[in-house]
Coordinates of C-alpha atoms in Angstrom, one line a residue:
M1 CA 213.4 126.6 -50.8
S2 CA 211.2 125.5 -53.7
T3 CA 211.8 122.0 -55.4
S4 CA 211.2 121.6 -59.0
P5 CA 208.6 119.1 -59.8
S6 CA 209.8 116.4 -62.4
A7 CA 208.1 116.4 -65.8
T8 CA 206.5 112.8 -65.2
P9 CA 205.3 111.4 -62.2
G10 CA 207.9 110.3 -59.9
H11 CA 209.2 106.5 -59.5
P12 CA 210.5 106.4 -56.1
S13 CA 213.8 104.4 -55.5
A14 CA 213.9 102.4 -52.2
A15 CA 215.9 105.2 -50.6
Q16 CA 212.9 107.4 -51.4
E17 CA 210.4 105.2 -49.6
W18 CA 211.8 106.3 -46.1
W19 CA 208.2 106.4 -44.7
R20 CA 207.9 102.8 -44.8
N21 CA 209.7 102.1 -41.7
A22 CA 210.4 105.7 -40.5
V23 CA 209.9 107.0 -36.9
I24 CA 207.8 110.1 -37.0
Y25 CA 207.2 112.5 -34.2
Q26 CA 204.3 114.5 -33.7
V27 CA 204.5 118.1 -32.5
Y28 CA 201.7 119.9 -31.2
P29 CA 203.4 123.4 -31.7
R30 CA 201.5 125.3 -28.9
S31 CA 202.9 122.8 -26.4
F32 CA 206.3 121.9 -27.5
A33 CA 208.6 125.0 -26.9
D34 CA 207.9 128.5 -26.2
G35 CA 210.7 130.7 -28.0
N36 CA 209.5 134.2 -27.2
G37 CA 208.2 134.0 -23.6
D38 CA 204.5 134.7 -24.5
G39 CA 203.4 131.5 -23.2
T40 CA 202.5 130.1 -26.3
G41 CA 204.8 127.3 -28.0
D42 CA 206.1 128.4 -31.4
L43 CA 208.4 127.8 -34.4
A44 CA 211.2 129.7 -32.6
G45 CA 210.8 127.2 -29.9
V46 CA 210.8 123.9 -32.2
R47 CA 213.9 125.3 -33.9
S48 CA 215.7 125.6 -30.7
R49 CA 214.9 122.1 -29.9
L50 CA 215.8 120.4 -33.2
G51 CA 218.9 119.0 -31.7
Y52 CA 216.8 117.1 -29.1
L53 CA 214.7 115.5 -32.1
K54 CA 218.0 114.5 -33.5
D55 CA 219.2 113.0 -30.4
L56 CA 215.9 110.9 -30.2
G57 CA 216.7 109.7 -33.7
V58 CA 213.5 110.6 -35.3
D59 CA 213.1 110.4 -39.1
A60 CA 210.3 113.1 -39.6
V61 CA 208.4 115.5 -37.7
W62 CA 204.6 115.8 -38.1
F63 CA 203.2 119.2 -37.3
T64 CA 199.7 119.8 -36.2
P65 CA 198.1 122.7 -37.9
W66 CA 200.2 126.0 -37.7
Y67 CA 198.2 128.1 -40.0
V68 CA 196.0 131.4 -39.1
S69 CA 193.3 130.3 -37.1
P70 CA 190.8 131.5 -34.3
L71 CA 191.4 128.3 -32.5
A72 CA 188.0 127.2 -32.1
D73 CA 189.3 123.7 -32.1
G74 CA 193.0 123.8 -31.3
G75 CA 194.0 125.0 -34.9
Y76 CA 191.8 122.7 -37.0
D77 CA 189.6 125.6 -37.9
V78 CA 191.9 127.3 -40.6
A79 CA 191.3 130.6 -42.0
D80 CA 194.6 130.8 -44.5
Y81 CA 196.4 127.8 -45.2
R82 CA 199.1 129.9 -46.8
A83 CA 200.2 132.0 -43.7
I84 CA 201.5 130.7 -40.4
D85 CA 199.5 132.1 -37.3
P86 CA 201.4 134.9 -35.6
A87 CA 201.2 133.2 -32.3
F88 CA 203.5 130.5 -34.0
G89 CA 205.8 132.8 -36.0
T90 CA 205.9 133.6 -40.0
L91 CA 205.9 131.7 -43.2
E92 CA 209.9 132.7 -43.5
E93 CA 210.3 130.9 -40.1
A94 CA 208.4 127.8 -41.1
E95 CA 210.8 127.8 -44.4
A96 CA 213.6 128.2 -42.1
L97 CA 212.4 125.4 -39.8
I98 CA 211.9 123.0 -42.7
S99 CA 215.5 123.6 -44.0
E100 CA 217.1 123.2 -40.8
A101 CA 215.4 120.1 -39.9
A102 CA 216.6 118.6 -43.3
A103 CA 219.9 119.4 -42.7
L104 CA 219.8 117.3 -39.5
G105 CA 218.0 114.4 -41.5
I106 CA 214.8 115.3 -40.4
R107 CA 211.6 115.6 -42.8
T108 CA 208.7 117.6 -42.3
I109 CA 205.0 116.7 -42.5
V110 CA 202.2 119.3 -42.1
D111 CA 198.3 118.8 -41.5
V112 CA 195.9 119.6 -44.2
V113 CA 192.1 119.8 -42.9
P114 CA 189.9 119.3 -46.1
N115 CA 186.9 118.4 -44.6
H116 CA 186.2 122.0 -43.3
I117 CA 187.6 125.5 -42.8
S118 CA 187.2 128.2 -40.0
D119 CA 184.0 130.5 -40.2
Q120 CA 186.6 133.3 -40.5
H121 CA 188.1 131.9 -43.7
A122 CA 187.4 134.5 -46.6
W123 CA 185.3 132.0 -48.4
F124 CA 182.8 131.6 -45.6
Q125 CA 182.8 135.2 -45.0
A126 CA 182.0 136.0 -48.6
A127 CA 179.2 133.2 -48.6
L128 CA 177.5 134.7 -45.7
A129 CA 177.7 138.2 -47.2
A130 CA 176.4 137.0 -50.6
G131 CA 173.2 135.3 -49.4
P132 CA 171.0 132.4 -50.2
G133 CA 171.4 131.2 -53.8
S134 CA 174.6 132.8 -54.5
P135 CA 177.8 130.9 -56.0
E136 CA 179.7 131.8 -52.8
R137 CA 177.4 129.5 -50.9
E138 CA 177.7 126.5 -53.3
R139 CA 181.2 125.7 -52.0
F140 CA 179.5 124.7 -48.7
W141 CA 176.4 123.0 -47.5
F142 CA 173.8 125.7 -47.0
H143 CA 170.1 124.3 -46.8
P144 CA 166.9 126.3 -46.2
G145 CA 165.7 124.2 -43.6
K146 CA 162.8 121.8 -43.3
G147 CA 159.3 122.8 -42.1
D148 CA 157.0 125.7 -43.3
E149 CA 159.3 128.3 -41.9
G150 CA 162.7 126.5 -42.6
E151 CA 162.8 126.1 -38.8
Q152 CA 163.7 122.4 -38.7
I153 CA 167.2 121.3 -39.2
P154 CA 167.8 119.6 -42.6
T155 CA 169.4 116.2 -41.0
H156 CA 169.7 114.8 -37.6
W157 CA 173.4 113.8 -38.1
V158 CA 175.4 113.9 -34.9
S159 CA 178.5 115.9 -34.5
S160 CA 181.8 114.3 -34.0
F161 CA 182.0 116.5 -31.1
Q162 CA 178.5 115.6 -30.0
G163 CA 175.2 117.7 -30.6
S164 CA 173.9 118.8 -33.8
T165 CA 175.6 119.4 -37.2
W166 CA 173.6 122.4 -38.5
T167 CA 173.7 125.9 -37.5
R168 CA 171.1 128.6 -38.6
T169 CA 172.4 131.8 -40.1
T170 CA 170.8 135.3 -39.8
D171 CA 169.9 137.2 -42.8
A172 CA 171.0 141.0 -43.3
D173 CA 167.4 142.0 -42.5
G174 CA 167.8 140.1 -39.0
N175 CA 165.5 137.0 -40.0
P176 CA 166.5 133.6 -39.6
G177 CA 168.2 132.4 -42.6
E178 CA 169.5 129.3 -44.0
W179 CA 171.3 126.6 -42.2
Y180 CA 174.9 125.4 -42.8
L181 CA 176.5 122.0 -42.2
H182 CA 179.4 121.5 -39.8
L183 CA 180.4 117.9 -38.6
F184 CA 182.5 119.5 -35.9
T185 CA 181.8 122.9 -34.2
P186 CA 179.9 125.7 -35.8
E187 CA 182.9 127.5 -36.1
Q188 CA 184.1 124.8 -38.8
P189 CA 181.7 125.0 -41.7
D190 CA 182.3 122.0 -44.0
V191 CA 183.0 122.7 -47.5
N192 CA 181.4 121.0 -50.4
W193 CA 184.0 118.6 -52.3
N194 CA 181.5 118.2 -55.2
H195 CA 182.4 121.9 -56.2
P196 CA 185.5 122.3 -58.5
D197 CA 186.9 125.3 -56.7
V198 CA 187.2 123.3 -53.6
R199 CA 189.2 120.4 -55.4
R200 CA 191.5 123.0 -57.1
E201 CA 192.3 125.0 -54.2
H202 CA 193.3 122.0 -51.9
E203 CA 195.4 120.8 -54.6
D204 CA 197.1 124.3 -54.8
I205 CA 197.6 124.1 -51.1
L206 CA 199.5 120.7 -51.4
R207 CA 201.7 122.4 -54.0
F208 CA 202.3 125.3 -51.8
W209 CA 203.7 123.6 -49.2
F210 CA 205.5 120.9 -51.2
D211 CA 207.2 123.5 -53.0
R212 CA 208.4 124.8 -49.7
G213 CA 210.2 121.4 -48.9
V214 CA 207.7 119.7 -47.0
A215 CA 208.1 115.9 -47.3
G216 CA 204.3 115.0 -46.9
I217 CA 200.8 115.9 -45.9
R218 CA 198.7 114.4 -42.9
I219 CA 195.1 114.5 -44.0
D220 CA 192.8 115.3 -41.1
S221 CA 189.3 113.4 -41.0
A222 CA 190.2 112.0 -44.3
A223 CA 187.0 109.9 -44.7
L224 CA 184.6 112.7 -44.0
L225 CA 184.7 114.9 -47.2
I226 CA 182.2 113.7 -49.5
K227 CA 178.5 113.8 -48.6
D228 CA 175.5 112.6 -50.2
P229 CA 173.9 115.6 -52.0
A230 CA 170.3 114.2 -51.1
L231 CA 171.2 114.6 -47.4
P232 CA 169.4 111.4 -46.1
E233 CA 169.7 110.3 -42.5
V234 CA 172.2 107.9 -41.4
P235 CA 170.8 104.3 -42.0
A236 CA 170.9 102.2 -39.0
D237 CA 173.1 99.7 -40.5
P238 CA 174.8 101.6 -44.0
E239 CA 175.9 99.3 -46.6
P240 CA 179.6 99.7 -47.5
G241 CA 180.1 103.2 -49.1
G242 CA 176.5 103.9 -48.4
H243 CA 176.8 106.3 -45.3
P244 CA 175.9 109.8 -46.2
F245 CA 179.1 111.4 -45.1
S246 CA 181.8 109.0 -44.3
D247 CA 183.7 106.5 -46.4
R248 CA 181.9 107.4 -49.5
D249 CA 183.3 105.6 -53.0
E250 CA 183.5 109.0 -54.5
L251 CA 186.4 110.0 -52.1
H252 CA 188.9 107.7 -53.9
D253 CA 188.9 110.2 -56.9
V254 CA 190.0 112.9 -54.5
Y255 CA 193.0 111.0 -53.3
R256 CA 194.0 109.9 -56.6
G257 CA 194.3 113.5 -57.6
W258 CA 196.2 114.3 -54.7
R259 CA 198.6 111.3 -55.3
A260 CA 199.3 112.7 -58.9
V261 CA 200.4 116.1 -57.2
A262 CA 202.6 114.1 -54.5
D263 CA 204.1 111.9 -57.2
S264 CA 205.1 115.1 -59.5
Y265 CA 207.9 116.0 -57.5
D266 CA 211.5 114.7 -58.0
E267 CA 211.5 113.3 -54.5
P268 CA 207.8 112.1 -54.3
R269 CA 205.7 113.5 -51.4
V270 CA 204.0 111.4 -49.0
L271 CA 200.1 111.3 -48.1
V272 CA 199.1 110.1 -44.6
G273 CA 195.7 109.7 -43.9
E274 CA 193.7 110.0 -40.7
I275 CA 191.0 107.2 -41.3
W276 CA 188.8 105.9 -38.5
L277 CA 187.1 103.0 -40.1
P278 CA 185.8 99.4 -38.7
D279 CA 186.1 97.6 -42.1
A280 CA 189.8 96.7 -42.7
R281 CA 189.2 96.1 -46.1
R282 CA 187.6 99.6 -46.6
F283 CA 190.4 101.0 -44.9
A284 CA 193.0 99.4 -47.1
D285 CA 191.2 100.6 -50.1
Y286 CA 192.7 104.4 -49.5
L287 CA 196.0 102.9 -49.5
R288 CA 196.2 101.3 -53.2
P289 CA 199.2 102.3 -54.9
D290 CA 197.5 105.4 -56.7
E291 CA 196.3 106.9 -53.3
M292 CA 197.7 107.5 -49.9
H293 CA 200.9 105.9 -48.8
T294 CA 200.0 105.3 -45.3
A295 CA 197.3 105.8 -42.9
F296 CA 197.0 105.9 -39.0
N297 CA 196.1 102.5 -37.4
F298 CA 193.5 103.8 -34.7
D299 CA 192.4 100.2 -34.2
F300 CA 195.6 99.0 -32.5
M301 CA 195.7 102.3 -30.4
A302 CA 192.3 101.8 -28.9
R303 CA 192.6 98.1 -28.0
P304 CA 193.1 97.3 -24.2
W305 CA 196.1 95.9 -22.8
D306 CA 195.5 92.4 -23.5
A307 CA 197.5 90.0 -25.4
K308 CA 194.5 88.3 -27.2
A309 CA 193.0 91.7 -28.3
L310 CA 196.5 93.1 -29.7
R311 CA 197.3 90.0 -31.4
E312 CA 194.0 90.3 -33.3
S313 CA 194.7 93.9 -34.3
I314 CA 198.3 93.1 -35.4
D315 CA 196.9 90.4 -37.6
T316 CA 194.1 92.3 -39.1
T317 CA 196.3 95.3 -39.8
L318 CA 199.1 93.3 -41.4
E319 CA 196.6 91.4 -43.4
A320 CA 194.7 94.2 -44.5
H321 CA 198.1 96.3 -45.6
A322 CA 199.4 93.3 -47.3
L323 CA 196.5 93.4 -49.8
V324 CA 197.6 96.6 -51.2
G325 CA 201.3 96.7 -50.4
A326 CA 201.4 99.5 -48.0
P327 CA 203.3 99.7 -44.7
A328 CA 201.5 99.5 -41.4
T329 CA 201.5 102.3 -39.0
W330 CA 201.8 101.8 -35.2
V331 CA 200.8 104.7 -32.8
L332 CA 199.9 104.8 -29.0
S333 CA 198.4 108.2 -28.9
N334 CA 198.2 111.6 -30.2
H335 CA 197.1 115.1 -29.2
D336 CA 193.3 113.7 -29.1
I337 CA 193.9 110.7 -27.1
T338 CA 194.4 110.0 -23.5
R339 CA 198.2 109.3 -23.0
P340 CA 199.4 105.5 -22.6
V341 CA 200.7 105.9 -19.0
T342 CA 197.5 106.8 -17.9
R343 CA 195.3 104.7 -20.3
Y344 CA 197.0 101.6 -19.6
G345 CA 196.9 102.1 -15.9
R346 CA 193.2 101.8 -15.8
A347 CA 190.5 98.8 -15.2
D348 CA 189.4 99.2 -18.8
S349 CA 192.7 100.2 -20.8
S350 CA 190.8 100.6 -24.2
F351 CA 190.2 104.0 -25.6
A352 CA 186.8 105.3 -26.7
F353 CA 185.9 109.0 -26.8
E354 CA 182.5 108.5 -25.6
A355 CA 183.9 106.7 -22.4
K356 CA 186.0 109.6 -21.3
R357 CA 184.7 110.8 -17.8
F358 CA 186.2 112.7 -14.9
G359 CA 187.7 111.0 -12.0
T360 CA 188.5 107.7 -13.7
P361 CA 190.7 106.1 -11.4
T362 CA 194.3 105.1 -12.8
D363 CA 197.5 103.3 -11.5
L364 CA 200.4 105.2 -12.8
E365 CA 202.9 102.8 -11.7
L366 CA 201.2 100.0 -13.6
G367 CA 200.5 102.3 -16.6
T368 CA 204.0 103.2 -16.8
R369 CA 205.3 99.8 -16.7
R370 CA 202.8 98.8 -19.4
A371 CA 203.7 102.0 -21.7
R372 CA 207.3 101.1 -21.5
A373 CA 206.5 97.5 -22.8
A374 CA 204.2 99.0 -25.3
A375 CA 207.1 101.0 -26.8
L376 CA 209.1 97.8 -27.4
L377 CA 206.0 96.0 -28.7
T378 CA 205.3 98.9 -31.5
G379 CA 208.9 99.7 -31.9
A380 CA 209.6 95.8 -33.2
L381 CA 206.5 95.6 -35.4
P382 CA 206.8 96.2 -39.4
G383 CA 205.8 99.6 -40.8
C384 CA 206.1 103.0 -39.6
L385 CA 206.2 104.3 -35.9
Y386 CA 204.5 107.3 -34.7
L387 CA 205.4 109.1 -31.5
Y388 CA 203.5 111.8 -30.0
Q389 CA 205.5 114.5 -28.0
G390 CA 205.9 113.8 -24.3
D391 CA 205.0 110.2 -24.7
E392 CA 209.1 109.4 -24.8
L393 CA 209.1 111.2 -21.4
G394 CA 206.4 109.0 -20.1
L395 CA 204.1 112.1 -19.3
P396 CA 200.8 110.9 -18.0
E397 CA 197.4 112.7 -18.7
D398 CA 196.9 115.9 -16.6
E399 CA 193.5 115.2 -15.2
D400 CA 193.5 118.2 -12.7
L401 CA 193.4 121.1 -15.1
P402 CA 191.5 124.0 -13.5
L403 CA 188.0 123.9 -15.3
D404 CA 188.7 127.6 -16.4
A405 CA 191.8 126.6 -18.2
I406 CA 190.0 124.0 -20.4
E407 CA 189.5 125.2 -23.9
D408 CA 188.5 121.8 -25.8
P409 CA 185.3 122.0 -27.5
M410 CA 184.6 118.3 -26.8
H411 CA 184.5 119.1 -23.1
F412 CA 181.9 122.0 -23.5
R413 CA 179.8 120.1 -26.1
S414 CA 179.4 117.3 -23.6
G415 CA 177.8 119.6 -21.0
G416 CA 181.1 119.3 -18.9
V417 CA 180.9 115.5 -18.8
D418 CA 183.9 114.8 -20.9
P419 CA 187.3 116.2 -19.7
G420 CA 188.2 116.9 -23.1
R421 CA 191.5 116.6 -24.7
D422 CA 193.6 119.3 -23.1
G423 CA 195.0 117.0 -20.5
C424 CA 197.4 115.4 -23.2
R425 CA 198.3 118.9 -24.7
V426 CA 199.9 120.5 -21.6
P427 CA 203.3 121.8 -22.4
L428 CA 206.3 119.9 -22.3
P429 CA 208.7 120.1 -19.2
W430 CA 212.4 120.5 -20.3
T431 CA 213.9 121.3 -17.1
A432 CA 213.3 119.9 -13.6
D433 CA 213.8 123.5 -12.4
A434 CA 210.3 125.1 -12.3
A435 CA 211.6 128.5 -13.6
L436 CA 210.1 129.5 -16.8
A437 CA 207.5 126.9 -16.6
H438 CA 210.1 124.1 -16.4
G439 CA 212.1 125.2 -19.3
F440 CA 209.0 125.6 -21.6
S441 CA 209.4 129.0 -22.0
T442 CA 212.3 131.4 -22.9
A443 CA 212.5 134.7 -20.8
S444 CA 211.7 138.0 -22.6
D445 CA 213.8 140.9 -22.5
D446 CA 212.9 141.7 -18.7
G447 CA 213.8 138.2 -17.7
A448 CA 210.3 136.9 -17.3
A449 CA 207.6 134.8 -19.2
A450 CA 204.0 134.7 -19.5
E451 CA 201.9 131.9 -18.0
P452 CA 201.8 129.0 -20.4
W453 CA 198.4 128.8 -22.4
L454 CA 197.9 125.4 -20.5
P455 CA 199.2 125.4 -16.7
L456 CA 201.9 122.8 -15.8
P457 CA 201.1 120.7 -12.7
S458 CA 203.5 121.5 -9.8
W459 CA 204.9 117.9 -10.1
W460 CA 205.7 118.2 -14.0
G461 CA 209.4 118.5 -13.4
R462 CA 209.9 115.1 -12.4
Y463 CA 209.3 114.1 -16.1
A464 CA 211.6 116.9 -17.4
V465 CA 214.0 116.3 -20.2
D466 CA 217.0 117.3 -18.4
A467 CA 216.1 115.0 -15.4
E468 CA 215.6 112.0 -17.8
E469 CA 218.4 112.5 -19.7
A470 CA 220.6 112.1 -16.5
D471 CA 218.8 108.6 -15.6
P472 CA 219.8 105.7 -17.7
A473 CA 216.6 104.0 -16.5
S474 CA 214.0 106.7 -17.9
M475 CA 211.6 106.4 -20.5
L476 CA 213.5 108.7 -22.6
A477 CA 216.4 106.6 -22.4
L478 CA 214.4 103.6 -23.3
Y479 CA 212.8 105.4 -26.3
R480 CA 216.4 106.9 -27.7
T481 CA 217.9 103.2 -27.3
A482 CA 214.9 101.6 -29.0
I483 CA 214.9 103.8 -31.8
A484 CA 218.8 103.4 -32.3
V485 CA 218.4 99.6 -32.2
R486 CA 215.7 99.6 -34.4
R487 CA 217.6 101.4 -37.1
A488 CA 220.8 99.4 -36.6
E489 CA 219.1 96.0 -36.6
A490 CA 218.4 94.8 -40.2
G491 CA 215.7 92.3 -38.9
L492 CA 213.8 95.3 -37.3
R493 CA 214.4 97.5 -40.5
D494 CA 213.6 95.3 -43.2
G495 CA 212.7 91.6 -41.7
G496 CA 209.7 89.7 -42.3
F497 CA 207.3 89.0 -39.5
G498 CA 206.1 85.6 -37.9
W499 CA 204.5 84.7 -34.7
L500 CA 206.4 82.5 -32.1
E501 CA 204.3 80.1 -30.1
L502 CA 206.2 79.2 -27.0
P503 CA 204.9 76.6 -24.6
G504 CA 203.5 77.1 -21.2
T505 CA 202.3 80.8 -21.6
D506 CA 198.6 80.3 -21.7
G507 CA 197.9 83.0 -24.4
D508 CA 199.3 85.7 -22.1
L509 CA 202.6 86.1 -24.1
L510 CA 202.9 87.7 -27.5
A511 CA 206.0 86.7 -29.1
F512 CA 207.1 87.3 -32.7
A513 CA 210.1 87.2 -34.8
R514 CA 211.6 89.8 -37.1
G515 CA 214.7 88.4 -39.0
D516 CA 217.1 87.2 -36.2
V517 CA 215.4 89.3 -33.5
A518 CA 212.5 88.2 -31.4
C519 CA 210.2 90.4 -29.4
L520 CA 208.4 89.1 -26.5
V521 CA 205.7 90.8 -24.2
N522 CA 204.3 89.3 -21.1
F523 CA 200.7 90.1 -20.4
G524 CA 200.1 87.7 -17.7
A525 CA 200.5 87.9 -13.8
D526 CA 203.4 85.5 -13.7
A527 CA 206.8 85.7 -15.1
V528 CA 207.7 83.5 -18.1
P529 CA 211.3 81.9 -18.6
L530 CA 213.0 83.4 -21.6
P531 CA 213.5 81.0 -24.6
P532 CA 216.9 80.2 -25.8
H533 CA 218.7 83.3 -27.2
S534 CA 222.3 84.5 -27.9
G535 CA 221.6 87.7 -26.3
V536 CA 219.4 90.7 -25.1
L537 CA 219.3 93.8 -27.2
L538 CA 216.7 95.7 -24.9
A539 CA 214.4 95.3 -22.3
S540 CA 211.6 97.5 -20.8
G541 CA 212.4 96.4 -17.3
D542 CA 214.6 93.9 -15.4
L543 CA 214.8 90.5 -16.0
P544 CA 215.5 88.6 -13.0
D545 CA 216.6 85.1 -13.1
G546 CA 216.4 84.9 -16.9
A547 CA 212.6 85.5 -16.9
L548 CA 210.3 88.0 -18.5
P549 CA 208.0 89.6 -15.5
S550 CA 204.5 90.7 -16.1
D551 CA 203.9 93.6 -18.3
T552 CA 207.5 93.7 -19.5
A553 CA 208.8 93.3 -23.1
V554 CA 212.1 92.3 -24.3
W555 CA 214.1 92.3 -27.7
L556 CA 216.3 89.1 -27.9
R557 CA 218.9 88.1 -30.4
R558 CA 217.5 84.6 -31.7

């Protein structure tokens, strides 16, 4: 399975730069398909469904962490980067999956979580055992604490999951010990990127997976690695690069080192960053030619269903990426974000983690209509398109999970106010028949299957793959056709981008051209007459009397 690195850094051809306009499908392994009937999605399940991904037309699959993990945070607490968690399978199965997908023309991207590891990782266990002042603790952020007895936390930094970012240890004699830093849960201690062991280990991890044929790495929480060693409090208004633990300038040296590793292969590998930054220029700095290839565009995803807001985001995104010659990315959701069908049906259709609450009303019919239009909007924009599993089925957020089924730490650390992220992680329905969790599971030897790790709602079957495959008007049919047209049309593959200003729309219409293809999206309440065109390539809904209804998108041949 290994691929030999080239002797000198690679110089990719146009064909090798597949990532510039790829369609990349995100697989959350626990919830995609269960191949052994134990209720947890696994690699065997993914391998059995590769034909589905081929038919969908995707260029690559990104897997959220499949490594050994205690699952304190859905696998983002990694205990061993070089082994597959037994719940998912084995390393040999992962190698087979990578190879089988490649044979179908589907590349593989895997997650790396460099900011932190699991508290069960060998490094952290060794640090706890070695005690204060030891070399083992230098790989982390241990601190004696403030106050006469070290009883006060070192900083008041707030966790990404709410609450404190420091947890105190207990010494071997039972007395309170040092504190350690964790920007997420206490089970996810942050590693110290000023330590050479940390840098060397992560570059070795990249090579381990690249040698097994992985085409790229998605970098979790990519802007958080470097901390100010002085551990100051967060300023009210930090200067660019002056935040104590986010977007520090020293980060760029880390990713230049990673890019050198990626470029050392005959087919250069791809680096994809998860970067949440409000400053578009600072964001673009990570995409300079010697750093990452692409990064997720969270600004667009978080915007409300509003023509002005989305146009502003598109302009800002394209301008920032043009500065560094990188392709933009477009994404509507992922394993952390409320699904589009639910989000777009709300009075406030934007997204913010701190705003998530139980009982927020939504209009699923409206949300579905808008999500269909959003599929064509994002599919027509220049750059790379990401698709989270289940969005191609139009799955809504499951907002009625039993409280005792919820596992997400965001729910618990909010004091139960935030419903958490499990609602977008419910297993996929493959069959309308309710047997074997709507086809999510494969029967074991006795013909049964365990209950899925998250329960499927009773009405999940209406979104099943087999039901939608039989319906030419389904969300699945729309996505399959859109991806096929996107690939077939030169304008949507390689064409430029320019806004079209059409009269009489009062700012409620987004219209732009890509070569000889025009995309129109109507955000207004009234239907809009279609401009002159030579044909309709695809529409998200009916076009009565040659007009574009509210919350509908169309691709036209100009």
